[in-house]
Amino acid sequence: MRTANARTIVIWTLVALVGAAGWVVLALSRGEEVSAAWMVAAALGSYAIAYRFYAKFIAYKVLKADKTRATPAERLNNGIDFHPTDRRVLLGHHFAAIAGAGPLVGPVLAAQMGYLPGTIWIIAGVIFAGAVQDMVVLFFSTRRDGRSLGQMAREEIGPFGGAAALLAAFAIMIILLGVLALVIVNALAESPWGTFSIAMTVPIALLMGFYLRVLRPGRVAEVSFIGVGLLLLALIAGRWVAESSWAEAFTLAPSTLVIWLVAYGFIASILPVWMLLAPRDYLSTFMKIGTILLLALGVVITLPTLRMDAVTDFASRGDGPVFAGSLFPFVFITIACGALSGFHSLISSGTTPKMIQKETQVRMIGYGSMLMESSVAVMALIAASIIDPGLYFAMNAPAGVIGTTVENASQVVSGWGYQISPADLAAAAASVEESTLLSRTGGAPTLAVGVSEIFSTVTGDGLKAFWYHFAIMFEALFILTALDAGTRVGRFMLQDTLGNVYKPFKNVSWKPGLIITSAIVCGMWGYFLWVGVHEPLGGINQLFPVFGISNQLLAAVALAVCTTLLIKSGRLKWAWITGVPLVWDAVVTLTASWQKVFSSDPKVGFFKQRQVFQDAIDRGEVLAPAKSMEDMHTVVTNSTVDGVLTAVLALLIVVVIVDAARICVRHLRRPALTTSSEAPYVESKLVAPAGLFATREEKEERRATVSTAAPGD
């Protein structure tokens, strides 16, 4: 047994002290200026301790990850969906796939409650819930030939609860993809710079895929250098295009972007994973991680002050202009990704378990990637909290509330207690070369303004517009990688489900089934995207609560499956690891669901909102922000769909949790009746490190394997 030496003890003690100092300052400061650097210190210190100790404990003590056991990628390698992938490339793919709109948009929206509630939930939530869920789901899916979450639920919980989980998981996946795509549309609409740069990542990724597969297999460093160089060139060229005669060709309306996104999702879903998906996500990860690291470094260098209150009055009143509802439960569903995200369980039981080389890599890829995403959420919250609060509310409140002129917006926002003049609002837009920043809802523009504030402090105000548009493009790239991987996972889920009726669908690489299910999935999330683009109340304002609730309900399914599997596999004493987060998530999300369905406040309750607009239609009135009777009918239809969806999904999740509890009790009473779908043990022939860097023992093992290999192996 290894014992820690004095140097190790000193290092980890210092890390703990840095994190603790950050928490003390954030928690106790009231009224005085607080540097955003303390938020970075609290986050990084907490993440380091959690990964080093808690994640290692779960991986090796609880799950007992086995490096000698062959994974599905090794046993079922077919070069399409199952393919052993270098851990560094897979880390990039997995992180890119899970880190979509949520960690960027959710914290920005939740900043209306103040910076402290969001910070606590983001950091504590990821350590004890989100990262645990991702790692445990990845482990159990890897042990079951890469089966989807819904299929694992069907096999381990039973036909009734499993069917409810399959239906809920697939429906939630469609909603999540629609909202992810909506954020992309909002960020790229009428933006030739962003659209060109994003479009160029596709041929760059194809080149990287063929380079690694055909031209120079295994040359990860070479292809990384080429890919990053071409990506930077695409970013620079995007500005040239925006200022050239080509700008019109890349200036796309929202409706046109919907068509292009649906087409892209379909193509990305049916191509072999090595050709586009993995290299593209790996490529985008450089930009994602690089930007977040630069942002953290910028915060440490410039030490910006958190200008938003620690806790605002909206937290207790529940009448915030960004989203309605009280701090509990709505902060916990608004900040979904970054703390706890059900969407991640679909990736952890979708593409990643079919590509992972070793079980021992679940800690780095599952837990580590989620910590990386949580750091993105922290940076997004910082960016929203360092800008003028008056500007924040002017950007995130809908036009129906603050109007369309800087004079009217200034008056309304000042009435909320946040002073900002019309001149200040106009100057903020001019500084980033935008005609207006009013009602730029969705979180992405707010984050871009915060990013430009931090970076321009270092490089000078002359580059403020550059950094703003860079951030907009960065966010679109960030989200698009989750969209393509999510579409593929949705295809896996639908194939799993249809395979119960027609067996050929069970083969996820069967060409006819692959094409049919990809088209169905893209068509379904394309519907929600189209609805969001044409929503009179604002797509993000109307759909993001459904997104948050759906995401957290899916997390409840994942945690219920994990808890059931821990108990059925003889790990009852460790079931609290996923059981406690499950109880918390269920209480929070079902409370939010109840309020969104039954609240008498039309700003909160979908059915009350429907009733108000329907009554106005009956009277022949048009209510703001609707501009016509057609808009009024659209609001009624969408409110009805949202309310019914929320109610049905909540009911399905209750069924899953109750049935999972029944299975667990039955196992404890009569263990002999328990069956398992775990794949038989097969010894692995691969040698690969568990972490990002190989240990001394792993290097020796690799050398021994190479020296004993037969010539030509």
mmCIF file with all atom_site columns, C-alpha atoms in Angstrom, residues 11 28 43 49 88 99 107 117 155 186 213 301 369 401 444 448 451 462 467 577 599 606 653 697 709 711:
data_model
loop_
_atom_site.group_PDB
_atom_site.id
_atom_site.type_symbol
_atom_site.label_atom_id
_atom_site.label_alt_id
_atom_site.label_comp_id
_atom_site.label_asym_id
_atom_site.label_entity_id
_atom_site.label_seq_id
_atom_site.pdbx_PDB_ins_code
_atom_site.Cartn_x
_atom_site.Cartn_y
_atom_site.Cartn_z
_atom_site.occupancy
_atom_site.B_iso_or_equiv
_atom_site.pdbx_formal_charge
_atom_site.auth_seq_id
_atom_site.auth_comp_id
_atom_site.auth_asym_id
_atom_site.auth_atom_id
_atom_site.pdbx_PDB_model_num
ATOM 1  C CA . ILE A 1 11  ? 1.155   20.187 -1.805  1.00 0.00 ? 11  ILE A CA 1
ATOM 2  C CA . LEU A 1 28  ? -18.567 36.136 4.221   1.00 0.00 ? 28  LEU A CA 1
ATOM 3  C CA . ALA A 1 43  ? -13.400 26.184 -7.817  1.00 0.00 ? 43  ALA A CA 1
ATOM 4  C CA . ILE A 1 49  ? -9.183  17.682 -4.065  1.00 0.00 ? 49  ILE A CA 1
ATOM 5  C CA . ARG A 1 88  ? -6.412  12.006 -25.247 1.00 0.00 ? 88  ARG A CA 1
ATOM 6  C CA . ALA A 1 99  ? -20.057 20.653 -22.874 1.00 0.00 ? 99  ALA A CA 1
ATOM 7  C CA . PRO A 1 107 ? -25.009 30.223 -15.193 1.00 0.00 ? 107 PRO A CA 1
ATOM 8  C CA . PRO A 1 117 ? -26.078 30.553 -5.058  1.00 0.00 ? 117 PRO A CA 1
ATOM 9  C CA . GLU A 1 155 ? -32.711 -4.700 -18.672 1.00 0.00 ? 155 GLU A CA 1
ATOM 10 C CA . ASN A 1 186 ? -29.288 32.721 -31.891 1.00 0.00 ? 186 ASN A CA 1
ATOM 11 C CA . ARG A 1 213 ? -6.844  6.820  -40.142 1.00 0.00 ? 213 ARG A CA 1
ATOM 12 C CA . ILE A 1 301 ? -4.168  38.921 -14.049 1.00 0.00 ? 301 ILE A CA 1
ATOM 13 C CA . SER A 1 369 ? -14.409 15.843 -18.215 1.00 0.00 ? 369 SER A CA 1
ATOM 14 C CA . VAL A 1 401 ? -40.610 43.933 -20.680 1.00 0.00 ? 401 VAL A CA 1
ATOM 15 C CA . ALA A 1 444 ? -24.414 33.787 -25.215 1.00 0.00 ? 444 ALA A CA 1
ATOM 16 C CA . ALA A 1 448 ? -19.373 37.368 -24.900 1.00 0.00 ? 448 ALA A CA 1
ATOM 17 C CA . VAL A 1 451 ? -15.226 37.745 -22.076 1.00 0.00 ? 451 VAL A CA 1
ATOM 18 C CA . GLY A 1 462 ? -9.258  48.504 -29.446 1.00 0.00 ? 462 GLY A CA 1
ATOM 19 C CA . TRP A 1 467 ? -12.997 39.486 -28.510 1.00 0.00 ? 467 TRP A CA 1
ATOM 20 C CA . ILE A 1 577 ? -22.769 7.635  -3.614  1.00 0.00 ? 577 ILE A CA 1
ATOM 21 C CA . SER A 1 599 ? -48.521 27.500 -10.698 1.00 0.00 ? 599 SER A CA 1
ATOM 22 C CA . PHE A 1 606 ? -47.461 26.874 -18.537 1.00 0.00 ? 606 PHE A CA 1
ATOM 23 C CA . ILE A 1 653 ? -39.585 9.620  -13.970 1.00 0.00 ? 653 ILE A CA 1
ATOM 24 C CA . GLU A 1 697 ? 4.555   1.343  -13.987 1.00 0.00 ? 697 GLU A CA 1
ATOM 25 C CA . ALA A 1 709 ? 5.438   -8.754 -29.287 1.00 0.00 ? 709 ALA A CA 1
ATOM 26 C CA . PRO A 1 711 ? 7.666   -9.280 -35.393 1.00 0.00 ? 711 PRO A CA 1
#
